[in-house]
Coordinates of C-alpha atoms in Angstrom, one line a residue:
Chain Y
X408 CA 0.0 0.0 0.0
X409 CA 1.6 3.3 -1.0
X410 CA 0.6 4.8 2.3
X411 CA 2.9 8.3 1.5
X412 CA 2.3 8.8 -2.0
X413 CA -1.5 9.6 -1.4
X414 CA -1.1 12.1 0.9
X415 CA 1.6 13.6 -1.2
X416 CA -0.5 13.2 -5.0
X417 CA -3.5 15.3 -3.3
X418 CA -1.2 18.2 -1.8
X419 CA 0.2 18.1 -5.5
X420 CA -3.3 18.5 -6.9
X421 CA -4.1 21.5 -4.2
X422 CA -0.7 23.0 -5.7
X423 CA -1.7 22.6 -9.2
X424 CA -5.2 24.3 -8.4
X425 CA -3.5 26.8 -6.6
X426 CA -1.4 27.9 -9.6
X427 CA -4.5 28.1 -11.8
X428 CA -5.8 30.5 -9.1
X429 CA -2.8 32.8 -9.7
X430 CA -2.7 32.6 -13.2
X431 CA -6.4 33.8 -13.0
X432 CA -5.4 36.7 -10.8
X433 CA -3.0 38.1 -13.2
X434 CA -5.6 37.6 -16.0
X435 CA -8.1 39.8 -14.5
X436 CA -5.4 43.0 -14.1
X437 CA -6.1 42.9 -18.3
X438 CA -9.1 44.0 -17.6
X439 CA -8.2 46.7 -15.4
X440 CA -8.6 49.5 -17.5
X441 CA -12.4 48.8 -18.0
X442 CA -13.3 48.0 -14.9
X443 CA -10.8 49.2 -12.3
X444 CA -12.4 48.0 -8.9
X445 CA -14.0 44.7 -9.9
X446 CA -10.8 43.5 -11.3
X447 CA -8.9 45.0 -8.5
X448 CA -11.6 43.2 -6.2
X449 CA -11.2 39.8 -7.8
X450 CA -7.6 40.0 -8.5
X451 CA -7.4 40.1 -4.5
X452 CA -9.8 37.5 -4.3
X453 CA -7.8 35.3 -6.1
X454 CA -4.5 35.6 -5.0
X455 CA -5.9 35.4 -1.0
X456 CA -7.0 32.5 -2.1
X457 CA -4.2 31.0 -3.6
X458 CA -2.3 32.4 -0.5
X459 CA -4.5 30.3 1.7
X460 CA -4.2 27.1 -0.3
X461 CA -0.2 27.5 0.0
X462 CA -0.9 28.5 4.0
X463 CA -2.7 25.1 4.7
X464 CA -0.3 22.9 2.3
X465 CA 1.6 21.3 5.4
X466 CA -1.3 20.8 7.7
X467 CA -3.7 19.2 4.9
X468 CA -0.2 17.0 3.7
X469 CA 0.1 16.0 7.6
X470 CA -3.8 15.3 8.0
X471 CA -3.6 13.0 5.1
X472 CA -0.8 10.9 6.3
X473 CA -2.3 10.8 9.3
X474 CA -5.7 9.3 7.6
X475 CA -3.5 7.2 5.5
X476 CA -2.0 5.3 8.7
X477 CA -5.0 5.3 10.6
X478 CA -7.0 4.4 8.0
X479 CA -10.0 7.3 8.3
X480 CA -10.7 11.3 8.2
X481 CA -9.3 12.2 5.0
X482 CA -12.2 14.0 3.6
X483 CA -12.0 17.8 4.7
X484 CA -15.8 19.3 3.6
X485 CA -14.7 22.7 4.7
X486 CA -11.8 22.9 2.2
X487 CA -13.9 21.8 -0.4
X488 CA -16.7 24.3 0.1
X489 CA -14.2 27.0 0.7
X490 CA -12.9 26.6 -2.8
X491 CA -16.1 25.9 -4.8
X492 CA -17.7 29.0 -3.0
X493 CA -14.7 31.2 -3.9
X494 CA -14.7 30.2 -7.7
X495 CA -18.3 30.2 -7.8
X496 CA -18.0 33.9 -6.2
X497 CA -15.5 34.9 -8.1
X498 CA -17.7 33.3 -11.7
X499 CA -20.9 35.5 -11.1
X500 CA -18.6 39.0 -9.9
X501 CA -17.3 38.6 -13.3
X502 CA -20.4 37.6 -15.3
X503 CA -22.3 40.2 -13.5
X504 CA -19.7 42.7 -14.4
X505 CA -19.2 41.4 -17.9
X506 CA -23.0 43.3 -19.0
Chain E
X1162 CA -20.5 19.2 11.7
X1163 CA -18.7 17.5 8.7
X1164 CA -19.8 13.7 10.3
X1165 CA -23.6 15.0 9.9
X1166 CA -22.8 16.8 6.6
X1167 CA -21.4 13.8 5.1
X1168 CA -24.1 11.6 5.9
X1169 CA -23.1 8.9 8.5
X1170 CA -22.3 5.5 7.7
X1171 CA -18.7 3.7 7.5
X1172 CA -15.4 5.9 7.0
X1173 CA -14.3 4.8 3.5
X1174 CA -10.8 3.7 2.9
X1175 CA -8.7 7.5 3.2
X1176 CA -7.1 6.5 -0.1
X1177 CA -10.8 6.5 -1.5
X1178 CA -11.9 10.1 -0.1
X1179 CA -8.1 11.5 -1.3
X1180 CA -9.2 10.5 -4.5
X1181 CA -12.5 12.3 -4.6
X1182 CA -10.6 15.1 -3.6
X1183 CA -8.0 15.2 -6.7
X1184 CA -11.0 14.9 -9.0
X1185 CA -13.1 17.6 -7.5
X1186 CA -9.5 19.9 -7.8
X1187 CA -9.7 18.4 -11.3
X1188 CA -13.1 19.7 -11.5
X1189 CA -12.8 22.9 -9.7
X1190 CA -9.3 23.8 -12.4
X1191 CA -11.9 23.0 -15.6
X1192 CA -14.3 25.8 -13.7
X1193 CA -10.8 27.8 -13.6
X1194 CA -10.1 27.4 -17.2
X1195 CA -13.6 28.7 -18.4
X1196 CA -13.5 31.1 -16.2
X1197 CA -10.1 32.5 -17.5
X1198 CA -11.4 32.0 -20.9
X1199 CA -14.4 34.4 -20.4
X1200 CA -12.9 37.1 -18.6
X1201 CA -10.2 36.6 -21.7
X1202 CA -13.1 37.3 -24.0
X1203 CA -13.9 40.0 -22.0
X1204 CA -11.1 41.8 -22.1
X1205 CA -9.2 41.1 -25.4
X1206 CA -11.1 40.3 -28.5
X1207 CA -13.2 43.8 -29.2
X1208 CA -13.0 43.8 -32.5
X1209 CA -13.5 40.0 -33.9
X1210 CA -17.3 39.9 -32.4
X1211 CA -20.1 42.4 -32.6
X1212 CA -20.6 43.9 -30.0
X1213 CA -23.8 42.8 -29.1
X1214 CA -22.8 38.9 -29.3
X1215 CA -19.3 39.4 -26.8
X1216 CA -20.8 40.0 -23.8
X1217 CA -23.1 36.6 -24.2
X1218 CA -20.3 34.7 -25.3
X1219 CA -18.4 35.7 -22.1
X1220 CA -21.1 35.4 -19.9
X1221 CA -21.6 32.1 -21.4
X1222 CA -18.2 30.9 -20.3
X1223 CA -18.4 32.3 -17.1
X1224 CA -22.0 31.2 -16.4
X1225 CA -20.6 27.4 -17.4
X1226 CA -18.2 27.7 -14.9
X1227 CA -20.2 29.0 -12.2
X1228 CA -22.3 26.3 -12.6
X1229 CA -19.6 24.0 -13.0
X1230 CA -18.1 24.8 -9.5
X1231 CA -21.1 24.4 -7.5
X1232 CA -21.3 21.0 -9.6
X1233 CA -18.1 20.0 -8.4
X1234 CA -19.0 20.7 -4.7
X1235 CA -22.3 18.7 -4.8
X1236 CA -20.5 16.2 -6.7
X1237 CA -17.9 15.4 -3.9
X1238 CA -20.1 15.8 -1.5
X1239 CA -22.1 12.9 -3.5
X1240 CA -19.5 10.6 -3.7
X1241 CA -18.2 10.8 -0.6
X1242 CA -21.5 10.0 1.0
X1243 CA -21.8 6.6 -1.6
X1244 CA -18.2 5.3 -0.6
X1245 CA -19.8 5.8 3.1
X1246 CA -22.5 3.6 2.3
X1247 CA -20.6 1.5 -0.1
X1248 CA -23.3 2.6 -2.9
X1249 CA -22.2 3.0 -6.5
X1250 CA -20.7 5.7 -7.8
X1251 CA -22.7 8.5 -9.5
X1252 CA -22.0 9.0 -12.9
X1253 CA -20.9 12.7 -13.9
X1254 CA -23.8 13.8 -16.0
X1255 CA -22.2 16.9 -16.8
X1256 CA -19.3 16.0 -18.8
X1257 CA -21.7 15.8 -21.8
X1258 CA -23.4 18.9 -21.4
X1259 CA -19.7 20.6 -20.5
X1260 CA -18.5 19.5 -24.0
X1261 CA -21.3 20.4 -25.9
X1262 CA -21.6 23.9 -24.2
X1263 CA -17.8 24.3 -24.7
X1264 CA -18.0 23.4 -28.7
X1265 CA -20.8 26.1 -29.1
X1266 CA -18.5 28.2 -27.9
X1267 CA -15.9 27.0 -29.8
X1268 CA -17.7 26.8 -32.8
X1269 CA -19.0 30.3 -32.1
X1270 CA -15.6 31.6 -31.9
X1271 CA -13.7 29.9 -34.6
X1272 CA -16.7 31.7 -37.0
X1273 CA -16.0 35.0 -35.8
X1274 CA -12.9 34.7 -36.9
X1275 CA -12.8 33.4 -40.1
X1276 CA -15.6 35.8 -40.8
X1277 CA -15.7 38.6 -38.8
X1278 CA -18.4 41.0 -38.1

């Protein structure tokens, strides 16, 4: 059983989404010149985000491990409604402010 | 609170629920991705559409990955609560509707640019 490599695959994905989120961040300063305070507003958004994802990396890599050996309480809800509520926020600012 | 928003029954194998969690990232990065394609709409291509159509082309995107992202989150939540109970995975009923609403805008796009406005 590859006990560490789960722990270490799903910290890897959190990463990866993270990196999307900052990617996203600087996309939104394009549109600066149009709309000064929304993408000002979601560009902070964003990268507050991303900074929280990297804040949490070592606790969520330990809590997996942890799972992993005693073999329950990997699944963290309030991560995973964090981040869908954030990109579902940060989906309607923009489509609201795109009309 | 998560034991009664997950739904009772057994704790799945922690391999199991890391799983659903790399798929709902997988998920939530696909919400990303429209969403940086519509704001990219948005902001760059002002003279390939009319300006009329932009807008609901963007919103289009962006309302896809709005949706999308609550999806995701209902989707976990889902699966986690069937590994609980040792039920059968949902399948993602989305996937075909992503695709298709992705080629309209695709399609949409590759027009406007052969022939533009």
């Amino acid at each position: 059983m590859d006990a560490g490599l789960q722990a270490e695959r799903t910290v890897l994905a959190w990463r990866r989404t993270q990196l999307a989120l900052l990617l996203l961040a600087c996309l939104t300063l394009r549109c600066l010149g149009r709309l000064p305070w929304l993408a000002m507003g979601l560009c902070s958004l964003l990268l507050l985000g991303a900074w929280l994802l990297v804040a949490v990396q070592r606790r969520r890599y330990r809590r997996g491990q942890r799972a992993l050996r005693g073999g329950q309480g990997a699944a963290d809800p309030l991560a995973v409604i964090a981040l869908a509520g954030g990109v579902a926020l940060v989906a309607l600012a923009a489509l609201l402010g795109s009309f | 609170m998560s034991r009664r928003l997950l739904g009772g029954g057994t704790e799945p194998d922690p391999r199991f629920s890391l799983a659903n969690e790399r798929t709902f990232l997988a998920w939530v990065r696909t919400a990303l991705a429209l969403l940086a394609g519509g704001i990219a709409l948005d902001a760059f291509a002002v003279d390939t559409f009319p300006a009329a159509l932009r807008p609901w082309l963007a919103s289009g995107l962006l309302g896809m990955s709005l949706l999308l992202s609550l999806w995701a989150l209902r989707r976990w939540l889902m699966v986690e609560r069937a590994l609980r109970h040792g039920a059968a995975l949902p399948l993602p009923g989305v996937a075909p509707l992503l695709s298709l609403g992705s080629a309209l805008v695709a399609a949409l796009v590759i027009g406007f640019l052969w022939w533009p406005a």
